[in-house]
Amino acid sequence: MLKDIKDYSAEEVGIFITAQGLDPSPFVSEGVDGDLLLSLSIDDLKNDLGLSSLQAKKVMKNIEFSKSLAGGGGGEDDEKVKELEAKVETLEDDVKAKDDEIAALKRKMEKMTTAVAPAPAPTPAPKPAPAPAPPQRRGPGVVGGAARGAAGGAMKGAIAGAILPGMDASDGAKAGAAVGATKGGLRGIRGRRRG
């Protein structure tokens, strides 16, 4: 519902006048609030506030129009506004619920990713004759990195697929596994180069 003009502060009257393309400074400097604005005549607007006849008529016309809006008067329109406000409120509640659900799923996904333990490094086979120990790899290797990446990617992809509309968990798992395997394999290659 619109605020009634009689309840406007001097600053709000200034905004009302500015919205009509007029200079608000005479209204603000004279402290014209909504109640006083409603009591002014066209002569008051011209003589005391320096408006032209056309500007004064424009202000008076807009005052009357705003009063009709604030007074309601459009029963059917009021019903539509109330109906739309109710729909907006329902949609806002739905969005809030979905936001909360997404936040909960993100927290759950973070817990799952931190709970995934890295695959144990393969133990070297015992050598029959003592020989210098082979250099230790820094990571699980290319194949192990790809497998580890695929597992983590599949989990993240399945969760994302379950959340996103138009996608299911299996599609998300497949996409996540492919991305994770590639990323894990590349990590393994980088580790081999360093080692």
PDB file of C-alpha atoms in Angstrom:
ATOM      1  CA  MET A   1       0.000   0.000   0.000  1.00  0.00           C
ATOM      2  CA  LEU A   2       1.264   3.487  -0.820  1.00  0.00           C
ATOM      3  CA  LYS A   3       2.027   5.917   1.961  1.00  0.00           C
ATOM      4  CA  ASP A   4      -0.563   8.669   2.290  1.00  0.00           C
ATOM      5  CA  ILE A   5       0.755  12.077   1.214  1.00  0.00           C
ATOM      6  CA  LYS A   6      -0.347  13.682   4.494  1.00  0.00           C
ATOM      7  CA  ASP A   7       2.174  11.422   6.252  1.00  0.00           C
ATOM      8  CA  TYR A   8       5.137  12.529   4.057  1.00  0.00           C
ATOM      9  CA  SER A   9       8.109  14.146   5.778  1.00  0.00           C
ATOM     10  CA  ALA A  10       9.684  17.280   4.251  1.00  0.00           C
ATOM     11  CA  GLU A  11      12.345  15.047   2.651  1.00  0.00           C
ATOM     12  CA  GLU A  12       9.673  12.793   1.140  1.00  0.00           C
ATOM     13  CA  VAL A  13       7.853  15.849  -0.232  1.00  0.00           C
ATOM     14  CA  GLY A  14      11.182  16.852  -1.804  1.00  0.00           C
ATOM     15  CA  ILE A  15      11.411  13.425  -3.462  1.00  0.00           C
ATOM     16  CA  PHE A  16       7.773  13.726  -4.625  1.00  0.00           C
ATOM     17  CA  ILE A  17       8.523  17.128  -6.204  1.00  0.00           C
ATOM     18  CA  THR A  18      11.797  15.873  -7.745  1.00  0.00           C
ATOM     19  CA  ALA A  19       9.942  12.923  -9.317  1.00  0.00           C
ATOM     20  CA  GLN A  20       7.862  15.504 -11.204  1.00  0.00           C
ATOM     21  CA  GLY A  21      10.994  17.077 -12.656  1.00  0.00           C
ATOM     22  CA  LEU A  22      10.845  20.148 -10.421  1.00  0.00           C
ATOM     23  CA  ASP A  23      13.352  21.753  -8.052  1.00  0.00           C
ATOM     24  CA  PRO A  24      12.607  20.543  -4.498  1.00  0.00           C
ATOM     25  CA  SER A  25      14.775  23.122  -2.714  1.00  0.00           C
ATOM     26  CA  PRO A  26      11.976  25.693  -2.004  1.00  0.00           C
ATOM     27  CA  PHE A  27       9.809  22.938  -0.501  1.00  0.00           C
ATOM     28  CA  VAL A  28      12.612  21.497   1.620  1.00  0.00           C
ATOM     29  CA  SER A  29      13.913  24.892   2.786  1.00  0.00           C
ATOM     30  CA  GLU A  30      10.395  25.933   3.829  1.00  0.00           C
ATOM     31  CA  GLY A  31       9.904  22.590   5.621  1.00  0.00           C
ATOM     32  CA  VAL A  32       6.827  21.648   3.588  1.00  0.00           C
ATOM     33  CA  ASP A  33       5.690  18.252   4.820  1.00  0.00           C
ATOM     34  CA  GLY A  34       2.825  16.199   3.429  1.00  0.00           C
ATOM     35  CA  ASP A  35       0.118  17.710   5.601  1.00  0.00           C
ATOM     36  CA  LEU A  36       1.170  21.266   4.630  1.00  0.00           C
ATOM     37  CA  LEU A  37       1.496  20.306   0.947  1.00  0.00           C
ATOM     38  CA  LEU A  38      -2.138  19.155   0.915  1.00  0.00           C
ATOM     39  CA  SER A  39      -3.279  22.489   2.328  1.00  0.00           C
ATOM     40  CA  LEU A  40      -1.501  24.595  -0.337  1.00  0.00           C
ATOM     41  CA  SER A  41      -3.426  26.195  -3.197  1.00  0.00           C
ATOM     42  CA  ILE A  42      -2.181  26.884  -6.714  1.00  0.00           C
ATOM     43  CA  ASP A  43      -1.626  30.523  -5.659  1.00  0.00           C
ATOM     44  CA  ASP A  44       0.450  29.372  -2.661  1.00  0.00           C
ATOM     45  CA  LEU A  45       2.584  27.198  -4.917  1.00  0.00           C
ATOM     46  CA  LYS A  46       3.145  30.093  -7.338  1.00  0.00           C
ATOM     47  CA  ASN A  47       3.587  32.979  -4.896  1.00  0.00           C
ATOM     48  CA  ASP A  48       5.266  31.341  -1.899  1.00  0.00           C
ATOM     49  CA  LEU A  49       7.270  28.577  -3.578  1.00  0.00           C
ATOM     50  CA  GLY A  50       8.025  30.225  -6.934  1.00  0.00           C
ATOM     51  CA  LEU A  51       6.377  27.722  -9.287  1.00  0.00           C
ATOM     52  CA  SER A  52       4.935  28.752 -12.664  1.00  0.00           C
ATOM     53  CA  SER A  53       1.204  28.342 -13.223  1.00  0.00           C
ATOM     54  CA  LEU A  54       1.796  25.214 -15.279  1.00  0.00           C
ATOM     55  CA  GLN A  55       4.125  23.714 -12.641  1.00  0.00           C
ATOM     56  CA  ALA A  56       1.624  24.482  -9.868  1.00  0.00           C
ATOM     57  CA  LYS A  57      -1.188  22.771 -11.829  1.00  0.00           C
ATOM     58  CA  LYS A  58       1.082  19.777 -12.441  1.00  0.00           C
ATOM     59  CA  VAL A  59       1.823  19.458  -8.709  1.00  0.00           C
ATOM     60  CA  MET A  60      -1.873  19.721  -7.808  1.00  0.00           C
ATOM     61  CA  LYS A  61      -2.826  17.111 -10.417  1.00  0.00           C
ATOM     62  CA  ASN A  62      -0.165  14.699  -9.135  1.00  0.00           C
ATOM     63  CA  ILE A  63      -1.289  15.277  -5.545  1.00  0.00           C
ATOM     64  CA  GLU A  64      -4.831  14.279  -6.511  1.00  0.00           C
ATOM     65  CA  PHE A  65      -3.586  11.253  -8.432  1.00  0.00           C
ATOM     66  CA  SER A  66      -1.405  10.123  -5.509  1.00  0.00           C
ATOM     67  CA  LYS A  67      -4.290  10.585  -3.083  1.00  0.00           C
ATOM     68  CA  SER A  68      -6.458   8.328  -5.265  1.00  0.00           C
ATOM     69  CA  LEU A  69      -3.717   5.664  -5.283  1.00  0.00           C
ATOM     70  CA  ALA A  70      -3.159   5.841  -1.537  1.00  0.00           C
ATOM     71  CA  GLY A  71      -6.898   5.793  -0.828  1.00  0.00           C
ATOM     72  CA  GLY A  72      -7.297   2.451  -2.559  1.00  0.00           C
ATOM     73  CA  GLY A  73     -10.490   2.967  -4.460  1.00  0.00           C
ATOM     74  CA  GLY A  74      -9.707   0.191  -6.932  1.00  0.00           C
ATOM     75  CA  GLY A  75     -11.221  -2.770  -5.058  1.00  0.00           C
ATOM     76  CA  GLU A  76     -10.465  -5.275  -7.812  1.00  0.00           C
ATOM     77  CA  ASP A  77      -6.907  -3.989  -8.156  1.00  0.00           C
ATOM     78  CA  ASP A  78      -6.429  -4.248  -4.390  1.00  0.00           C
ATOM     79  CA  GLU A  79      -7.510  -7.890  -4.564  1.00  0.00           C
ATOM     80  CA  LYS A  80      -5.002  -8.558  -7.363  1.00  0.00           C
ATOM     81  CA  VAL A  81      -2.240  -6.798  -5.439  1.00  0.00           C
ATOM     82  CA  LYS A  82      -2.976  -8.857  -2.324  1.00  0.00           C
ATOM     83  CA  GLU A  83      -3.039 -12.044  -4.397  1.00  0.00           C
ATOM     84  CA  LEU A  84       0.284 -11.186  -6.038  1.00  0.00           C
ATOM     85  CA  GLU A  85       1.827 -10.245  -2.688  1.00  0.00           C
ATOM     86  CA  ALA A  86       0.771 -13.635  -1.309  1.00  0.00           C
ATOM     87  CA  LYS A  87       2.329 -15.390  -4.314  1.00  0.00           C
ATOM     88  CA  VAL A  88       5.548 -13.426  -3.922  1.00  0.00           C
ATOM     89  CA  GLU A  89       5.689 -14.308  -0.231  1.00  0.00           C
ATOM     90  CA  THR A  90       5.168 -17.999  -1.056  1.00  0.00           C
ATOM     91  CA  LEU A  91       7.901 -17.879  -3.691  1.00  0.00           C
ATOM     92  CA  GLU A  92      10.273 -16.136  -1.288  1.00  0.00           C
ATOM     93  CA  ASP A  93       9.600 -18.868   1.282  1.00  0.00           C
ATOM     94  CA  ASP A  94      10.237 -21.553  -1.357  1.00  0.00           C
ATOM     95  CA  VAL A  95      13.515 -19.906  -2.384  1.00  0.00           C
ATOM     96  CA  LYS A  96      14.604 -19.654   1.261  1.00  0.00           C
ATOM     97  CA  ALA A  97      13.807 -23.340   1.796  1.00  0.00           C
ATOM     98  CA  LYS A  98      15.791 -24.312  -1.324  1.00  0.00           C
ATOM     99  CA  ASP A  99      18.706 -22.111  -0.219  1.00  0.00           C
ATOM    100  CA  ASP A 100      18.692 -23.860   3.160  1.00  0.00           C
ATOM    101  CA  GLU A 101      18.547 -27.264   1.453  1.00  0.00           C
ATOM    102  CA  ILE A 102      21.461 -26.375  -0.834  1.00  0.00           C
ATOM    103  CA  ALA A 103      23.515 -25.133   2.130  1.00  0.00           C
ATOM    104  CA  ALA A 104      22.817 -28.384   3.991  1.00  0.00           C
ATOM    105  CA  LEU A 105      23.831 -30.456   0.961  1.00  0.00           C
ATOM    106  CA  LYS A 106      27.033 -28.428   0.567  1.00  0.00           C
ATOM    107  CA  ARG A 107      27.916 -29.069   4.213  1.00  0.00           C
ATOM    108  CA  LYS A 108      27.185 -32.764   3.727  1.00  0.00           C
ATOM    109  CA  MET A 109      29.343 -32.835   0.581  1.00  0.00           C
ATOM    110  CA  GLU A 110      32.219 -31.111   2.429  1.00  0.00           C
ATOM    111  CA  LYS A 111      32.032 -33.728   5.174  1.00  0.00           C
ATOM    112  CA  MET A 112      32.048 -36.498   2.572  1.00  0.00           C
ATOM    113  CA  THR A 113      35.072 -35.094   0.744  1.00  0.00           C
ATOM    114  CA  THR A 114      37.049 -34.715   3.968  1.00  0.00           C
ATOM    115  CA  ALA A 115      36.016 -38.222   5.047  1.00  0.00           C
ATOM    116  CA  VAL A 116      37.423 -39.868   1.898  1.00  0.00           C
ATOM    117  CA  ALA A 117      40.708 -41.418   2.932  1.00  0.00           C
ATOM    118  CA  PRO A 118      43.510 -41.529   0.373  1.00  0.00           C
ATOM    119  CA  ALA A 119      44.250 -44.932  -1.102  1.00  0.00           C
ATOM    120  CA  PRO A 120      47.234 -46.577   0.590  1.00  0.00           C
ATOM    121  CA  ALA A 121      50.444 -46.429  -1.421  1.00  0.00           C
ATOM    122  CA  PRO A 122      51.327 -49.766  -2.994  1.00  0.00           C
ATOM    123  CA  THR A 123      53.923 -51.644  -0.981  1.00  0.00           C
ATOM    124  CA  PRO A 124      56.957 -52.655  -3.012  1.00  0.00           C
ATOM    125  CA  ALA A 125      57.506 -56.385  -3.446  1.00  0.00           C
ATOM    126  CA  PRO A 126      60.367 -57.788  -1.342  1.00  0.00           C
ATOM    127  CA  LYS A 127      63.656 -58.144  -3.251  1.00  0.00           C
ATOM    128  CA  PRO A 128      65.514 -61.428  -2.988  1.00  0.00           C
ATOM    129  CA  ALA A 129      68.875 -59.771  -2.897  1.00  0.00           C
ATOM    130  CA  PRO A 130      69.636 -56.646  -0.965  1.00  0.00           C
ATOM    131  CA  ALA A 131      69.715 -53.722  -3.304  1.00  0.00           C
ATOM    132  CA  PRO A 132      69.428 -50.044  -2.845  1.00  0.00           C
ATOM    133  CA  ALA A 133      65.863 -49.044  -2.152  1.00  0.00           C
ATOM    134  CA  PRO A 134      64.070 -47.622  -5.181  1.00  0.00           C
ATOM    135  CA  PRO A 135      63.180 -43.940  -4.912  1.00  0.00           C
ATOM    136  CA  GLN A 136      59.874 -43.406  -3.124  1.00  0.00           C
ATOM    137  CA  ARG A 137      57.062 -41.962  -5.168  1.00  0.00           C
ATOM    138  CA  ARG A 138      55.491 -38.851  -3.777  1.00  0.00           C
ATOM    139  CA  GLY A 139      51.966 -39.814  -4.748  1.00  0.00           C
ATOM    140  CA  PRO A 140      49.963 -42.844  -5.728  1.00  0.00           C
ATOM    141  CA  GLY A 141      51.226 -42.774  -9.338  1.00  0.00           C
ATOM    142  CA  VAL A 142      49.402 -42.226 -12.604  1.00  0.00           C
ATOM    143  CA  VAL A 143      46.980 -45.142 -12.352  1.00  0.00           C
ATOM    144  CA  GLY A 144      46.409 -44.728  -8.630  1.00  0.00           C
ATOM    145  CA  GLY A 145      45.922 -40.979  -9.042  1.00  0.00           C
ATOM    146  CA  ALA A 146      43.426 -41.542 -11.842  1.00  0.00           C
ATOM    147  CA  ALA A 147      41.510 -44.084  -9.743  1.00  0.00           C
ATOM    148  CA  ARG A 148      41.533 -41.848  -6.707  1.00  0.00           C
ATOM    149  CA  GLY A 149      40.450 -38.846  -8.783  1.00  0.00           C
ATOM    150  CA  ALA A 150      37.668 -40.839 -10.447  1.00  0.00           C
ATOM    151  CA  ALA A 151      36.290 -41.949  -7.079  1.00  0.00           C
ATOM    152  CA  GLY A 152      36.280 -38.450  -5.646  1.00  0.00           C
ATOM    153  CA  GLY A 153      34.931 -36.942  -8.870  1.00  0.00           C
ATOM    154  CA  ALA A 154      32.146 -39.529  -9.084  1.00  0.00           C
ATOM    155  CA  MET A 155      31.041 -38.720  -5.544  1.00  0.00           C
ATOM    156  CA  LYS A 156      31.014 -34.960  -6.152  1.00  0.00           C
ATOM    157  CA  GLY A 157      29.331 -35.392  -9.544  1.00  0.00           C
ATOM    158  CA  ALA A 158      26.605 -37.611  -8.085  1.00  0.00           C
ATOM    159  CA  ILE A 159      25.809 -35.004  -5.449  1.00  0.00           C
ATOM    160  CA  ALA A 160      25.816 -32.202  -8.029  1.00  0.00           C
ATOM    161  CA  GLY A 161      23.651 -34.299 -10.365  1.00  0.00           C
ATOM    162  CA  ALA A 162      21.134 -34.874  -7.589  1.00  0.00           C
ATOM    163  CA  ILE A 163      20.959 -31.148  -6.845  1.00  0.00           C
ATOM    164  CA  LEU A 164      20.859 -29.672 -10.365  1.00  0.00           C
ATOM    165  CA  PRO A 165      17.575 -29.707 -12.282  1.00  0.00           C
ATOM    166  CA  GLY A 166      17.527 -31.726 -15.505  1.00  0.00           C
ATOM    167  CA  MET A 167      20.405 -33.929 -14.397  1.00  0.00           C
ATOM    168  CA  ASP A 168      20.393 -37.151 -12.412  1.00  0.00           C
ATOM    169  CA  ALA A 169      22.955 -38.557 -10.016  1.00  0.00           C
ATOM    170  CA  SER A 170      24.306 -41.163 -12.434  1.00  0.00           C
ATOM    171  CA  ASP A 171      25.017 -38.555 -15.138  1.00  0.00           C
ATOM    172  CA  GLY A 172      26.726 -36.385 -12.560  1.00  0.00           C
ATOM    173  CA  ALA A 173      28.761 -39.351 -11.292  1.00  0.00           C
ATOM    174  CA  LYS A 174      29.923 -40.218 -14.817  1.00  0.00           C
ATOM    175  CA  ALA A 175      30.948 -36.632 -15.566  1.00  0.00           C
ATOM    176  CA  GLY A 176      32.639 -36.256 -12.185  1.00  0.00           C
ATOM    177  CA  ALA A 177      34.516 -39.547 -12.582  1.00  0.00           C
ATOM    178  CA  ALA A 178      35.831 -38.502 -15.997  1.00  0.00           C
ATOM    179  CA  VAL A 179      37.011 -35.136 -14.732  1.00  0.00           C
ATOM    180  CA  GLY A 180      38.448 -36.626 -11.538  1.00  0.00           C
ATOM    181  CA  ALA A 181      40.308 -39.403 -13.383  1.00  0.00           C
ATOM    182  CA  THR A 182      41.893 -36.900 -15.737  1.00  0.00           C
ATOM    183  CA  LYS A 183      42.897 -34.613 -12.916  1.00  0.00           C
ATOM    184  CA  GLY A 184      44.229 -37.498 -10.797  1.00  0.00           C
ATOM    185  CA  GLY A 185      46.203 -38.918 -13.730  1.00  0.00           C
ATOM    186  CA  LEU A 186      47.800 -35.549 -14.380  1.00  0.00           C
ATOM    187  CA  ARG A 187      48.748 -35.281 -10.723  1.00  0.00           C
ATOM    188  CA  GLY A 188      50.377 -38.708 -10.965  1.00  0.00           C
ATOM    189  CA  ILE A 189      52.378 -37.658 -14.031  1.00  0.00           C
ATOM    190  CA  ARG A 190      53.539 -34.511 -12.264  1.00  0.00           C
ATOM    191  CA  GLY A 191      54.558 -36.602  -9.255  1.00  0.00           C
ATOM    192  CA  ARG A 192      56.506 -38.981 -11.495  1.00  0.00           C
ATOM    193  CA  ARG A 193      58.404 -36.080 -13.037  1.00  0.00           C
ATOM    194  CA  ARG A 194      59.381 -34.744  -9.617  1.00  0.00           C
ATOM    195  CA  GLY A 195      60.338 -38.135  -8.266  1.00  0.00           C
TER     196      GLY A 195
END
